[in-house]
Coordinates of C-alpha atoms in Angstrom, one line a residue:
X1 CA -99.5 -96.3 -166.5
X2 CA -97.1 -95.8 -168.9
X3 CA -96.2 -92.5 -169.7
X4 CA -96.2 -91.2 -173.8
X5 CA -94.1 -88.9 -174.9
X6 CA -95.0 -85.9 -176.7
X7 CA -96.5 -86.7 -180.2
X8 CA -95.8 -90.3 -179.7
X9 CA -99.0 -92.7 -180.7
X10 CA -101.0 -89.5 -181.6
X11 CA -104.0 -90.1 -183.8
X12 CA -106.9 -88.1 -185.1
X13 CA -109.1 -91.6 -185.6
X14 CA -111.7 -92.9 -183.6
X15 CA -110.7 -96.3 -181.2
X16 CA -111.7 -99.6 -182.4
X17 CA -113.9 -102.1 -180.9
X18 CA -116.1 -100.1 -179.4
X19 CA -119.4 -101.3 -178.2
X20 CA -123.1 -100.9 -179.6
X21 CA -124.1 -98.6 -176.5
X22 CA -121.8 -96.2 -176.5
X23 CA -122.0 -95.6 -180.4
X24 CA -126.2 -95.2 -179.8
X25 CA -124.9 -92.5 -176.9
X26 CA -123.2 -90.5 -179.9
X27 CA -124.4 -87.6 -182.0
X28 CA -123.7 -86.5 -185.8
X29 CA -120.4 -84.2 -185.4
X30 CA -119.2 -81.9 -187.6
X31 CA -116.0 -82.1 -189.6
X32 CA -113.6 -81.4 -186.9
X33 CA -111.1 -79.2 -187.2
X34 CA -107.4 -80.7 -188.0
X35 CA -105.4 -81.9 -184.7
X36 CA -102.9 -78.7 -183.5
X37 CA -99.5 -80.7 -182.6
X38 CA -98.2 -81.4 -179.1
X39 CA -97.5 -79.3 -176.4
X40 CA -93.6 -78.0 -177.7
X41 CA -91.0 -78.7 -175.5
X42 CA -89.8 -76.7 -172.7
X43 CA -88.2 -73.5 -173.5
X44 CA -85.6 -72.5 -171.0
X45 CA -86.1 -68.7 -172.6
X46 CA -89.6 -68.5 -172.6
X47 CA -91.1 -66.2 -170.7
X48 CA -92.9 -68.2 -168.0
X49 CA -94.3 -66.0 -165.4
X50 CA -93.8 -61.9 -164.5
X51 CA -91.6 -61.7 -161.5
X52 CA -91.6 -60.0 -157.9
X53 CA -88.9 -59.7 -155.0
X54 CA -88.9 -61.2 -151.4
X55 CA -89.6 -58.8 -148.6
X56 CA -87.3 -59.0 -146.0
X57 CA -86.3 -57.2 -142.7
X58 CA -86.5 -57.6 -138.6
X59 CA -89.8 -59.2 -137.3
X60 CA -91.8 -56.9 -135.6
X61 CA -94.0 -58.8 -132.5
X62 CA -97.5 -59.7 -134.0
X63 CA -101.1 -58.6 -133.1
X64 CA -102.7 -61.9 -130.8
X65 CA -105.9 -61.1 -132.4
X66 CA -108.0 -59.7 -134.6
X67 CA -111.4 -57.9 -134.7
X68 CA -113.5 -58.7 -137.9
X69 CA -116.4 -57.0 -139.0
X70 CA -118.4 -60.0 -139.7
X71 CA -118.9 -62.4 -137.2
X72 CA -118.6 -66.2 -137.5
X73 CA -122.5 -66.7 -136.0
X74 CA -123.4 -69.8 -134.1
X75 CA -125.2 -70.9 -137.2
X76 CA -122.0 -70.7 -139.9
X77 CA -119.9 -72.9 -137.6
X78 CA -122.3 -75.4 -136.6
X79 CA -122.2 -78.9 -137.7
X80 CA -122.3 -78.7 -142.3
X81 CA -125.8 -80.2 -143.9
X82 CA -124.4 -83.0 -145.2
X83 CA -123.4 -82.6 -149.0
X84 CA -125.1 -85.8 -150.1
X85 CA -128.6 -84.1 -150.2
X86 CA -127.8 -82.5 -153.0
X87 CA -126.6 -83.7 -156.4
X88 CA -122.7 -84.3 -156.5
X89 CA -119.9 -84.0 -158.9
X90 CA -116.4 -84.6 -159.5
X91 CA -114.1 -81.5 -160.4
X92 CA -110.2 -81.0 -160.8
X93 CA -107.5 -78.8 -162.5
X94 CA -108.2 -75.8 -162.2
X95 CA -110.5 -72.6 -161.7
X96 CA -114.2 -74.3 -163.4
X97 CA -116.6 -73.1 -160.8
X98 CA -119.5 -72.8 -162.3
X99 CA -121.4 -76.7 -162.0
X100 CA -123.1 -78.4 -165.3
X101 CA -125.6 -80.8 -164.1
X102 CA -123.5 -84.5 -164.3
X103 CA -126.2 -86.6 -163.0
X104 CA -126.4 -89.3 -166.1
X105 CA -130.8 -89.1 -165.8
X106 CA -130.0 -85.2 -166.0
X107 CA -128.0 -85.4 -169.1
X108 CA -129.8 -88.3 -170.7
X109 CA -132.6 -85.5 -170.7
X110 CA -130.4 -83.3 -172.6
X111 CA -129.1 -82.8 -176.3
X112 CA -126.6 -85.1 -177.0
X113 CA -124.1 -82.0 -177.6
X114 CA -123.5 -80.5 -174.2
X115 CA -124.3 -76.7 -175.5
X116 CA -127.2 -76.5 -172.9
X117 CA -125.0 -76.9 -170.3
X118 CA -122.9 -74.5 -171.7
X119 CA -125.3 -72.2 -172.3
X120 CA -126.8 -72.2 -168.8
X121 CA -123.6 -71.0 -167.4
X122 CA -123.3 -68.5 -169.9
X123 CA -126.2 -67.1 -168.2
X124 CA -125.4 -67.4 -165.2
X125 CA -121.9 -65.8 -164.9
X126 CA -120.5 -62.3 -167.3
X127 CA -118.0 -63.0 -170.1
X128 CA -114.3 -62.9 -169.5
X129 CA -112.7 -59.8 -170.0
X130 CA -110.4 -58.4 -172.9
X131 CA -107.3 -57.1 -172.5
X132 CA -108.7 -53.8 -173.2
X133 CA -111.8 -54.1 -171.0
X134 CA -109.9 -55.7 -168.1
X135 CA -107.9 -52.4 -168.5
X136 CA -110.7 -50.2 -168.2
X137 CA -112.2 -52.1 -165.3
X138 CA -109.2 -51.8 -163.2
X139 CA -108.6 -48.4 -164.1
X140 CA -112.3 -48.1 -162.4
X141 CA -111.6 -49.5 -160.0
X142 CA -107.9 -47.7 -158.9
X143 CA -110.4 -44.7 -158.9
X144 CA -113.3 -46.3 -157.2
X145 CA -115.5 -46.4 -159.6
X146 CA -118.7 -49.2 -160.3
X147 CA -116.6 -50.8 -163.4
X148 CA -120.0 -51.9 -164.7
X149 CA -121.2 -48.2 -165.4
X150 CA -120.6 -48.9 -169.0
X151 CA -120.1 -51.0 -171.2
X152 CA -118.5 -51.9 -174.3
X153 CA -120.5 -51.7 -178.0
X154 CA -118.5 -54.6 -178.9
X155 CA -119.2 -56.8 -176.2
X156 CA -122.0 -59.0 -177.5
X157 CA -119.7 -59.7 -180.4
X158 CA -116.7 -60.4 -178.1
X159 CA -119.3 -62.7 -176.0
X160 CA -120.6 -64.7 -179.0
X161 CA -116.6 -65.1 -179.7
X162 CA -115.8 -66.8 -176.9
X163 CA -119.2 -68.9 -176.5
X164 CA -117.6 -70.2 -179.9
X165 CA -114.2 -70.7 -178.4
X166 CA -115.2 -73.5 -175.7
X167 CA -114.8 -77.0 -176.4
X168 CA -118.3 -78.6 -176.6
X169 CA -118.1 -82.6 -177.6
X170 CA -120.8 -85.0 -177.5
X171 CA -121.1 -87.6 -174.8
X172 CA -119.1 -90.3 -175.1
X173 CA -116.4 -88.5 -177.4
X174 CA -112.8 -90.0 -178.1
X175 CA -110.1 -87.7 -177.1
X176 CA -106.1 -88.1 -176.6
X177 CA -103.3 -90.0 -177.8
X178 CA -104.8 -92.9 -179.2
X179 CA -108.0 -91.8 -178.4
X180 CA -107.5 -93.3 -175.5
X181 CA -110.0 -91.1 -173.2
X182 CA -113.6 -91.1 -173.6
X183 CA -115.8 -88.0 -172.4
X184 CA -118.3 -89.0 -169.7
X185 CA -119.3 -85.9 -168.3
X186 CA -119.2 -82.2 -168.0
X187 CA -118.1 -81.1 -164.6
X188 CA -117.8 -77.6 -164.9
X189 CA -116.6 -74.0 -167.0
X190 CA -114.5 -71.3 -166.2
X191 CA -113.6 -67.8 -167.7
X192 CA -110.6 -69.7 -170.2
X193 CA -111.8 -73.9 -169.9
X194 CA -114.5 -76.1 -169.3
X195 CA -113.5 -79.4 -167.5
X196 CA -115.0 -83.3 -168.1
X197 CA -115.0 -86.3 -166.6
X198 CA -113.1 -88.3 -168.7
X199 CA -112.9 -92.3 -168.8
X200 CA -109.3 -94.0 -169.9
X201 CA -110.3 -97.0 -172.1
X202 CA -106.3 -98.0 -171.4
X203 CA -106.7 -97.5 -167.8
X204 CA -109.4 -100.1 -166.7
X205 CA -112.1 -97.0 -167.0
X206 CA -110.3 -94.9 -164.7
X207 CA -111.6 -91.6 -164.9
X208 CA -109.3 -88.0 -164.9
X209 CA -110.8 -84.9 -165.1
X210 CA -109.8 -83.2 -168.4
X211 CA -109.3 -79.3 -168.5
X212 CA -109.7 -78.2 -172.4
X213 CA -108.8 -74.7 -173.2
X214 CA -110.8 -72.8 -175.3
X215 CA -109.7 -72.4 -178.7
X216 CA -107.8 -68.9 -178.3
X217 CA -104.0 -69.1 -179.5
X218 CA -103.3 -66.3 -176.3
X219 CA -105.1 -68.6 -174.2
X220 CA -103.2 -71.8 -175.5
X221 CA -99.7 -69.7 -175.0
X222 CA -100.2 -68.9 -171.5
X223 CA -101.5 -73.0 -170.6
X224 CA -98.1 -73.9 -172.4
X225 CA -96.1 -71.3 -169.9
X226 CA -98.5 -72.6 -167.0
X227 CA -97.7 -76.2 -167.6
X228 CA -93.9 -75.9 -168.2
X229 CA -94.1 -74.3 -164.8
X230 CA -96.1 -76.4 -163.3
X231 CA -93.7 -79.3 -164.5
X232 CA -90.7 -77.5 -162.7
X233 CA -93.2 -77.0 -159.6
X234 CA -94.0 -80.7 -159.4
X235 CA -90.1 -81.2 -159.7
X236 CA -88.8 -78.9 -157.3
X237 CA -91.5 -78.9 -154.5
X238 CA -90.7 -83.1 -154.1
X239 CA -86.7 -82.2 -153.7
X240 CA -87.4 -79.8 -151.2
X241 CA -90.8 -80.3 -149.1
X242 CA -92.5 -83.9 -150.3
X243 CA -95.5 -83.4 -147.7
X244 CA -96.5 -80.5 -149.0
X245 CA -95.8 -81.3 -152.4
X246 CA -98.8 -83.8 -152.1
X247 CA -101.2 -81.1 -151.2
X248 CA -100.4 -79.2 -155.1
X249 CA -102.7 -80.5 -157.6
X250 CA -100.1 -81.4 -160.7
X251 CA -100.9 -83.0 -163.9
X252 CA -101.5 -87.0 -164.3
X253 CA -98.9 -89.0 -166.0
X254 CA -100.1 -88.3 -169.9
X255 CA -100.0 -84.1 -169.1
X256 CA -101.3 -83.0 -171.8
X257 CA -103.0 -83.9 -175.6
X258 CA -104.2 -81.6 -178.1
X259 CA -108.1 -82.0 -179.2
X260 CA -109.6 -80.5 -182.0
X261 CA -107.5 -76.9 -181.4
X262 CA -108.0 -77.4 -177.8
X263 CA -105.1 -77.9 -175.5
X264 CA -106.1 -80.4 -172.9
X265 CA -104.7 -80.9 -169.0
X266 CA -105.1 -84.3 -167.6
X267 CA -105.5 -84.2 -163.6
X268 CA -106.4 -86.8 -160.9
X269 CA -109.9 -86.2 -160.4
X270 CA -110.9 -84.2 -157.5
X271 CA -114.7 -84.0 -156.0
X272 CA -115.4 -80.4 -156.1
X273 CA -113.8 -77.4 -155.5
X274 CA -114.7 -76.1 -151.8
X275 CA -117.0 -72.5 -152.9
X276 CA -119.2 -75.7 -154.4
X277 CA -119.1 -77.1 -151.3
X278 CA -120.2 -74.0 -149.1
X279 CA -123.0 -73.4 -152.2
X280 CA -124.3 -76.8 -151.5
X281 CA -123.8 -77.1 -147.9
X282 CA -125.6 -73.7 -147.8
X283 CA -123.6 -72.5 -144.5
X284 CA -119.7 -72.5 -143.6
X285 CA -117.7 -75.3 -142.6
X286 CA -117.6 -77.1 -139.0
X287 CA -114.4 -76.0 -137.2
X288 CA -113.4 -80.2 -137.2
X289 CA -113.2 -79.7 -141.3
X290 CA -111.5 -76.1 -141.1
X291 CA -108.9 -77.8 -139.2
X292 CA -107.9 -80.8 -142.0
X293 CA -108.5 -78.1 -144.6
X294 CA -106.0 -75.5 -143.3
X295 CA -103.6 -77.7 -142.6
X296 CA -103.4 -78.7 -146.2
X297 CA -103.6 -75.3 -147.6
X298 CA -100.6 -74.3 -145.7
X299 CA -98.6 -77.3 -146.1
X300 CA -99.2 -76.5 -149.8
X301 CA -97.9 -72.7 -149.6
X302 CA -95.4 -74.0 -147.3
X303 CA -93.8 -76.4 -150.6
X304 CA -94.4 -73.6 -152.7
X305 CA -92.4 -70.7 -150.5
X306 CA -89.8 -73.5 -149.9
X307 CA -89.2 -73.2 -154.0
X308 CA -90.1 -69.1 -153.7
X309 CA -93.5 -69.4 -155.9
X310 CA -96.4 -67.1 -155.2
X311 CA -99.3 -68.5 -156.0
X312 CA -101.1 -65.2 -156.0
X313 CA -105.1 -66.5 -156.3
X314 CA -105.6 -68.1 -153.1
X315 CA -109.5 -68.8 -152.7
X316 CA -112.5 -71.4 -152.2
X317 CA -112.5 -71.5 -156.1
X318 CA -109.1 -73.0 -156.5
X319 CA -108.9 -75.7 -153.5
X320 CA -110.2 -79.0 -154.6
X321 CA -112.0 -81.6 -151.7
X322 CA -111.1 -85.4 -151.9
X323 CA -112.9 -88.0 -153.3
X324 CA -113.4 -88.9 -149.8
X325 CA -113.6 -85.1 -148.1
X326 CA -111.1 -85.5 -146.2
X327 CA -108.9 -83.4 -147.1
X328 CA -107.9 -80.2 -150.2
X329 CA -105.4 -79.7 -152.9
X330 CA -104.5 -76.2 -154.0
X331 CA -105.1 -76.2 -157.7
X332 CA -104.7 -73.7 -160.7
X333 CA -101.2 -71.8 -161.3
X334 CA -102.3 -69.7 -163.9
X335 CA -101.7 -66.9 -161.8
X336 CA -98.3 -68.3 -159.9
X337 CA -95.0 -66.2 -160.0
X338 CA -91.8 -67.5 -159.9
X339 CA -90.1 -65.1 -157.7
X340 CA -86.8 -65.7 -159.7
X341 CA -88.6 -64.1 -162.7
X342 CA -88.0 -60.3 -161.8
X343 CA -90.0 -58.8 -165.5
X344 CA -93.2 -56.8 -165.7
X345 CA -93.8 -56.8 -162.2
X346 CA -96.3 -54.2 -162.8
X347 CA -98.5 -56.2 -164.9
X348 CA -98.5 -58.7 -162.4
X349 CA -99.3 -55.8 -159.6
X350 CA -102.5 -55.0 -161.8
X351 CA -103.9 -58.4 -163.1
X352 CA -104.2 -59.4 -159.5
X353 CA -107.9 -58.3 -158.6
X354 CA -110.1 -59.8 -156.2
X355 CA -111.2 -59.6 -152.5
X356 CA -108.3 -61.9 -151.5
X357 CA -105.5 -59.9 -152.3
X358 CA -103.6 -58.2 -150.1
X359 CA -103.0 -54.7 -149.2
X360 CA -99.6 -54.6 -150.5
X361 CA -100.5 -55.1 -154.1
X362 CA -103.6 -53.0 -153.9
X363 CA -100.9 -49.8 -152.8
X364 CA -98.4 -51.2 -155.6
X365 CA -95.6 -52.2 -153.6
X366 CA -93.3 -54.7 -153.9
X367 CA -94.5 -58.0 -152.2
X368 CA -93.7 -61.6 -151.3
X369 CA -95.0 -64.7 -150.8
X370 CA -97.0 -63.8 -147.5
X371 CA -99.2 -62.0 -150.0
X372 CA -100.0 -66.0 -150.1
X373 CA -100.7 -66.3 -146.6
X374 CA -102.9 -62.7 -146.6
X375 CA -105.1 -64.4 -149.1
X376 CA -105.6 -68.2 -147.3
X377 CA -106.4 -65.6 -143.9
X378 CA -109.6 -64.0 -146.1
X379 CA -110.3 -67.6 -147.9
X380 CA -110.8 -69.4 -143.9
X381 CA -112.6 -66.6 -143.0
X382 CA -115.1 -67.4 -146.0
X383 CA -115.0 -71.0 -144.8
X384 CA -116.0 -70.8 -141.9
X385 CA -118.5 -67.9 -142.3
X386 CA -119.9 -68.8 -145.5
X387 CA -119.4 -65.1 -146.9
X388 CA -116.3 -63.3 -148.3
X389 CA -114.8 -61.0 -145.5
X390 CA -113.9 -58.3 -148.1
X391 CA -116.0 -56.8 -151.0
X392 CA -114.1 -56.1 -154.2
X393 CA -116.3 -53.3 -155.5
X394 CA -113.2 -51.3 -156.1
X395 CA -110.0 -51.1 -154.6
X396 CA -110.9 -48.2 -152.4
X397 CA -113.9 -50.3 -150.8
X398 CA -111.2 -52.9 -150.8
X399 CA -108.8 -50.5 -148.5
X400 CA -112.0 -49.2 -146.9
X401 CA -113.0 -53.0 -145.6
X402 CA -109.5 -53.8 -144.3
X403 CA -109.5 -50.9 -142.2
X404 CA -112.6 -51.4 -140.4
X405 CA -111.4 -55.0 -140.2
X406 CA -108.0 -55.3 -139.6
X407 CA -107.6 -52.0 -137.6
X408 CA -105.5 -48.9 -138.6
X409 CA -102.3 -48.9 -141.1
X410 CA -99.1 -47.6 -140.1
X411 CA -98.2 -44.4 -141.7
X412 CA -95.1 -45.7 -143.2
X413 CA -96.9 -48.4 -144.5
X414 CA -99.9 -46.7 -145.6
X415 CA -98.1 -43.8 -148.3
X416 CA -95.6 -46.3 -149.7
X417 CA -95.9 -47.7 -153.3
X418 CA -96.9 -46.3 -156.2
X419 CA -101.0 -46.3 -156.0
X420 CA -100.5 -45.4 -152.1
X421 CA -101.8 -41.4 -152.5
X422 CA -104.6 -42.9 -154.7
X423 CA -106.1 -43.9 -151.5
X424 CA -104.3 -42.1 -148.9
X425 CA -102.4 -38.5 -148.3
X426 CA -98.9 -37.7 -147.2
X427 CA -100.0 -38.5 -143.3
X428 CA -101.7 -41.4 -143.9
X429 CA -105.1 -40.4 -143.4
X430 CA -107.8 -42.8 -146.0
X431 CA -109.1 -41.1 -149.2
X432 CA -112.3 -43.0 -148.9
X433 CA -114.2 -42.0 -152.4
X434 CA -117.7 -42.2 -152.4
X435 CA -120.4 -43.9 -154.7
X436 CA -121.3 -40.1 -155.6
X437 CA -117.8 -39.2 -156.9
X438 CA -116.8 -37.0 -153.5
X439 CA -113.9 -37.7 -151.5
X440 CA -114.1 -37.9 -147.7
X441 CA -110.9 -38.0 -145.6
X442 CA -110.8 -40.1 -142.8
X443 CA -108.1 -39.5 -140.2
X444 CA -106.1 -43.0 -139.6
X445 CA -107.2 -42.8 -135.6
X446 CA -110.6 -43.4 -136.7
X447 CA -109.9 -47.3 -137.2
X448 CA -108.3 -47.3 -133.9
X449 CA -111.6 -49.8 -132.7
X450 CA -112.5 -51.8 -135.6
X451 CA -116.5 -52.1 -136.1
X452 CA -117.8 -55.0 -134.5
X453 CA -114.7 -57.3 -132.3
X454 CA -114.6 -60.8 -133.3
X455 CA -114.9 -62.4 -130.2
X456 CA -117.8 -60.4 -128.7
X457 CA -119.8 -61.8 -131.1
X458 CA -118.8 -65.9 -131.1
X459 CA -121.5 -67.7 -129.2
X460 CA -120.3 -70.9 -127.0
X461 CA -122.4 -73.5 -129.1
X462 CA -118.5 -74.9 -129.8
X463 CA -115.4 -75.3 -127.8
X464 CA -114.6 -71.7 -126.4
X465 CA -111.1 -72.5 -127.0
X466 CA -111.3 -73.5 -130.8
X467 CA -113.1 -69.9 -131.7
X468 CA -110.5 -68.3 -130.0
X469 CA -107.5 -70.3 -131.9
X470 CA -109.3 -69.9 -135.2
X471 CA -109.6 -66.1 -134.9
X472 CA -106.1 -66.0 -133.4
X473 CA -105.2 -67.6 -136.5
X474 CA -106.7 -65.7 -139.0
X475 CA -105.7 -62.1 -137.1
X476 CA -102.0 -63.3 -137.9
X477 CA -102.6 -63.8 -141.0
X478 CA -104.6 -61.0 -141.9
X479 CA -101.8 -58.5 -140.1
X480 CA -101.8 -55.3 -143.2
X481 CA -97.5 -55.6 -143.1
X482 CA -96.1 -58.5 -144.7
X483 CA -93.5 -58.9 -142.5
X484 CA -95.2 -59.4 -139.6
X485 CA -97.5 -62.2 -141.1
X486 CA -97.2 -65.5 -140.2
X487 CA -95.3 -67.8 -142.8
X488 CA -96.8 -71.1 -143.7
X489 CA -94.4 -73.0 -141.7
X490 CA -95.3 -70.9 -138.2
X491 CA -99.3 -71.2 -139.2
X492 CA -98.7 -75.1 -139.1
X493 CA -97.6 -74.8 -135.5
X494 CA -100.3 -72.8 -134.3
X495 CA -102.3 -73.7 -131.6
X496 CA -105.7 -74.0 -133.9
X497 CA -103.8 -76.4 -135.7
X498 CA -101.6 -78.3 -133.5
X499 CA -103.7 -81.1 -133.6
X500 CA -104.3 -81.5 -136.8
X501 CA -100.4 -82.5 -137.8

């Protein structure tokens, strides 16, 4: 496929030739709004992402295993329901997890616009946050405090603002250069896009999944800074690690196109991203699949630490399954930090909330790109289980879970960092703040025995030495000091998945 420039063979006009049944598939559309220009060229002095520094130091011998609270149960590593029973769809670039029905009898059903979709999932998931609210909501949640005890007058309006903001065609819509693509389907919406199945009338029907940003000029500012770095990711990761380059989603030839305000991101299209898979599957994945589907998660971080990039939002969400299943792509670098970027660290430190992260940027110190591997420990843990291992109530219950699970912290670990006494005092004992506003100190030698060991609670329905790899695995990953975490390059060599090379 050749590849267009920016700008060149642009137009705002509908394709000729096109035939009698896709015109009857088309609705009346209102005047659309005048076509932004292209994406603008790459700016060496843009600020692309905030920065962070590598940790570094003497390697300390690592724990052989790890006690979890939750227990992978005979029935969450059993053999998957297969995923055919249930209705299927396609799904690529980026975070869109919440499914629109893409069944053609489903949507044939529908109004021609695809607003019911939309406005199913606006029901079914809370509004993105604000600046200002995402502020208050962490600043609830340093103190460990239920972010949702109130809420803000404006947020209806806010709501409605952003429901307007989405990109709603009709089926069948021309879009891109030339109007080259054709919208088929919609496939799915996050918090900042909504993705479709999109055919390529130039590409013998070929069909991309498109990524349209809503209509928000912060929104559109951040993409740009996403895809310039995404460009230099695609670049880079080839030159130095081409296996694990092909495990990074990256943009299709054409990039990008502008729509009707919306900036659009081409990708290869991708089935569905894997917490679809354990929604429809019901249950976590067989052991077998685990071991394709870690393998290609840390091949991925292993290309990315090779060109010191953190992605930072490791999770089922943003690894997208094959066409064929058989293997994952780690998607979305909205979130990514180029570690040669050393500004704002701080904002970085508290935009990163969710029960992935690790406990290094919880306590606010400084942090590497095993915060990566920290992240893909919790995400195989979900896997396999079909649950997350940590809740993210607050940060506290974050601190709180990882104790109980991981076992104590050292006390040197424990009071650095700048949020570190918010959770714990001078000797390292846990502030653990309760839901009625007290504060109970727990001395550190009460995590000495975690809850509930791992292993005492696998059954032998599979092979006795896989359970025992997999947990190995994830205790060195989910080990609370960085430096004693496995790097990508050692998880590829473990014994779990040794076979799997």
């Amino acid at each position: 496929m050749q590849k267009l420039e920016p700008g060149e063979g642009w137009s705002s006009h509908r394709p000729q030739g096109i035939d009698e049944s896709t015109k009857k598939r088309r609705s009346n559309f209102s005047d659309a709004l005048p076509a932004a220009g292209p994406l603008p060229p790459e700016d060496e002095h843009a600020e692309l992402r905030l920065g962070c520094f590598e940790i570094t130091g003497k390697k300390r011998p690592r724990p052989q295993s790890l006690n979890l609270v939750k227990s992978i149960t005979p029935n969450a590593v059993h053999e998957q329901a297969p995923l055919a029973e249930a209705k299927t769809f396609e799904i690529g670039g980026g975070s869109a997890s919440q499914p629109f029905p893409a069944d053609n009898s489903e949507l044939s059903k529908q109004p021609r616009t695809l607003e019911v979709a939309a406005k199913r999932t606006k029901q079914q998931r809370p509004p993105s946050q604000s600046p200002a609210e995402a502020q208050a909501s962490q600043a609830a949640k340093d103190n460990g405090m239920n972010h949702n005890a109130t809420l803000d007058p404006e947020s209806q309006e806010q709501s409605e603002r952003r429901e307007r903001e989405y990109f709603k065609p009709y089926i069948g819509e021309p879009c891109g250069p030339e109007n080259r693509f054709l919208v088929e389907a919609p496939l799915g919406r996050g918090s900042f896009s909504s993705v479709f199945r999109c055919s390529d009338t130039k590409g013998r029907g070929k069909e991309y999944a498109v990524k349209f940003i809503r209509d928000n000029p912060g929104l559109r500012k951040a993409t740009e800074a996403e895809v310039r770095l995404m460009r230099r990711i695609r670049t880079k990761a080839v030159e130095k690690d081409s296996e694990g380059a092909n495990c990074l989603l990256g943009l299709a030839s054409l990039e990008t196109f502008m729509h009707h305000g919306h900036l659009a991101l081409i990708f290869h299209l991708q089935r569905y991203d894997l917490r679809t898979a354990l929604r429809r599957g019901g249950r976590g994945f067989p052991l077998q699949d685990l071991e394709r589907y870690a393998s290609d998660l840390f091949l991925a971080l292993r290309a990315l630490r090779a060109i010191r990039i953190i992605h930072t939002d490791i999770k089922p969400d943003n690894l997208l399954m094959s066409l064929d299943k058989k293997s994952v792509k780690l998607s979305d670098f909205g979130c990514a930090v180029d570690t040669q970027d050393e500004v704002q660290i701080k904002h970085i430190r508290r935009a990163y909330i969710s029960s992935y992260r690790a406990p290094e940027i919880i306590l606010g110190q400084s942090y590497s790109t095993r915060v990566d591997m920290w992240s893909a420990g919790a995400t195989l843990f979900e896997l396999a289980h079909g649950q997350v291992l940590f809740g993210e109530d607050s940060n506290n219950k974050l601190l709180y879970d990882m104790l109980n699970t991981c076992g104590p912290f050292k006390k040197a670990f424990a009071t650095a960092g700048k949020n570190a006494l918010k959770h714990f005092n001078l000797e390292g004992d846990f502030k653990r703040k309760r839901t009625d506003g007290n504060e109970q100190l727990l001395p550190m030698r009460r995590f000495a025995k975690p809850l509930t060991p791992l292993l005492g609670r696998l059954q032998q329905k599979l092979q006795d030495v896989k359970l025992k790899d997999f947990a190995g695995l994830l205790g060195q990953c989910l080990v609370p000091e960085a430096i004693d975490r496995l790097a990508p390059e050692e998880a590829l060599q473990h014994g779990f998945l040794r076979n799997s090379q």
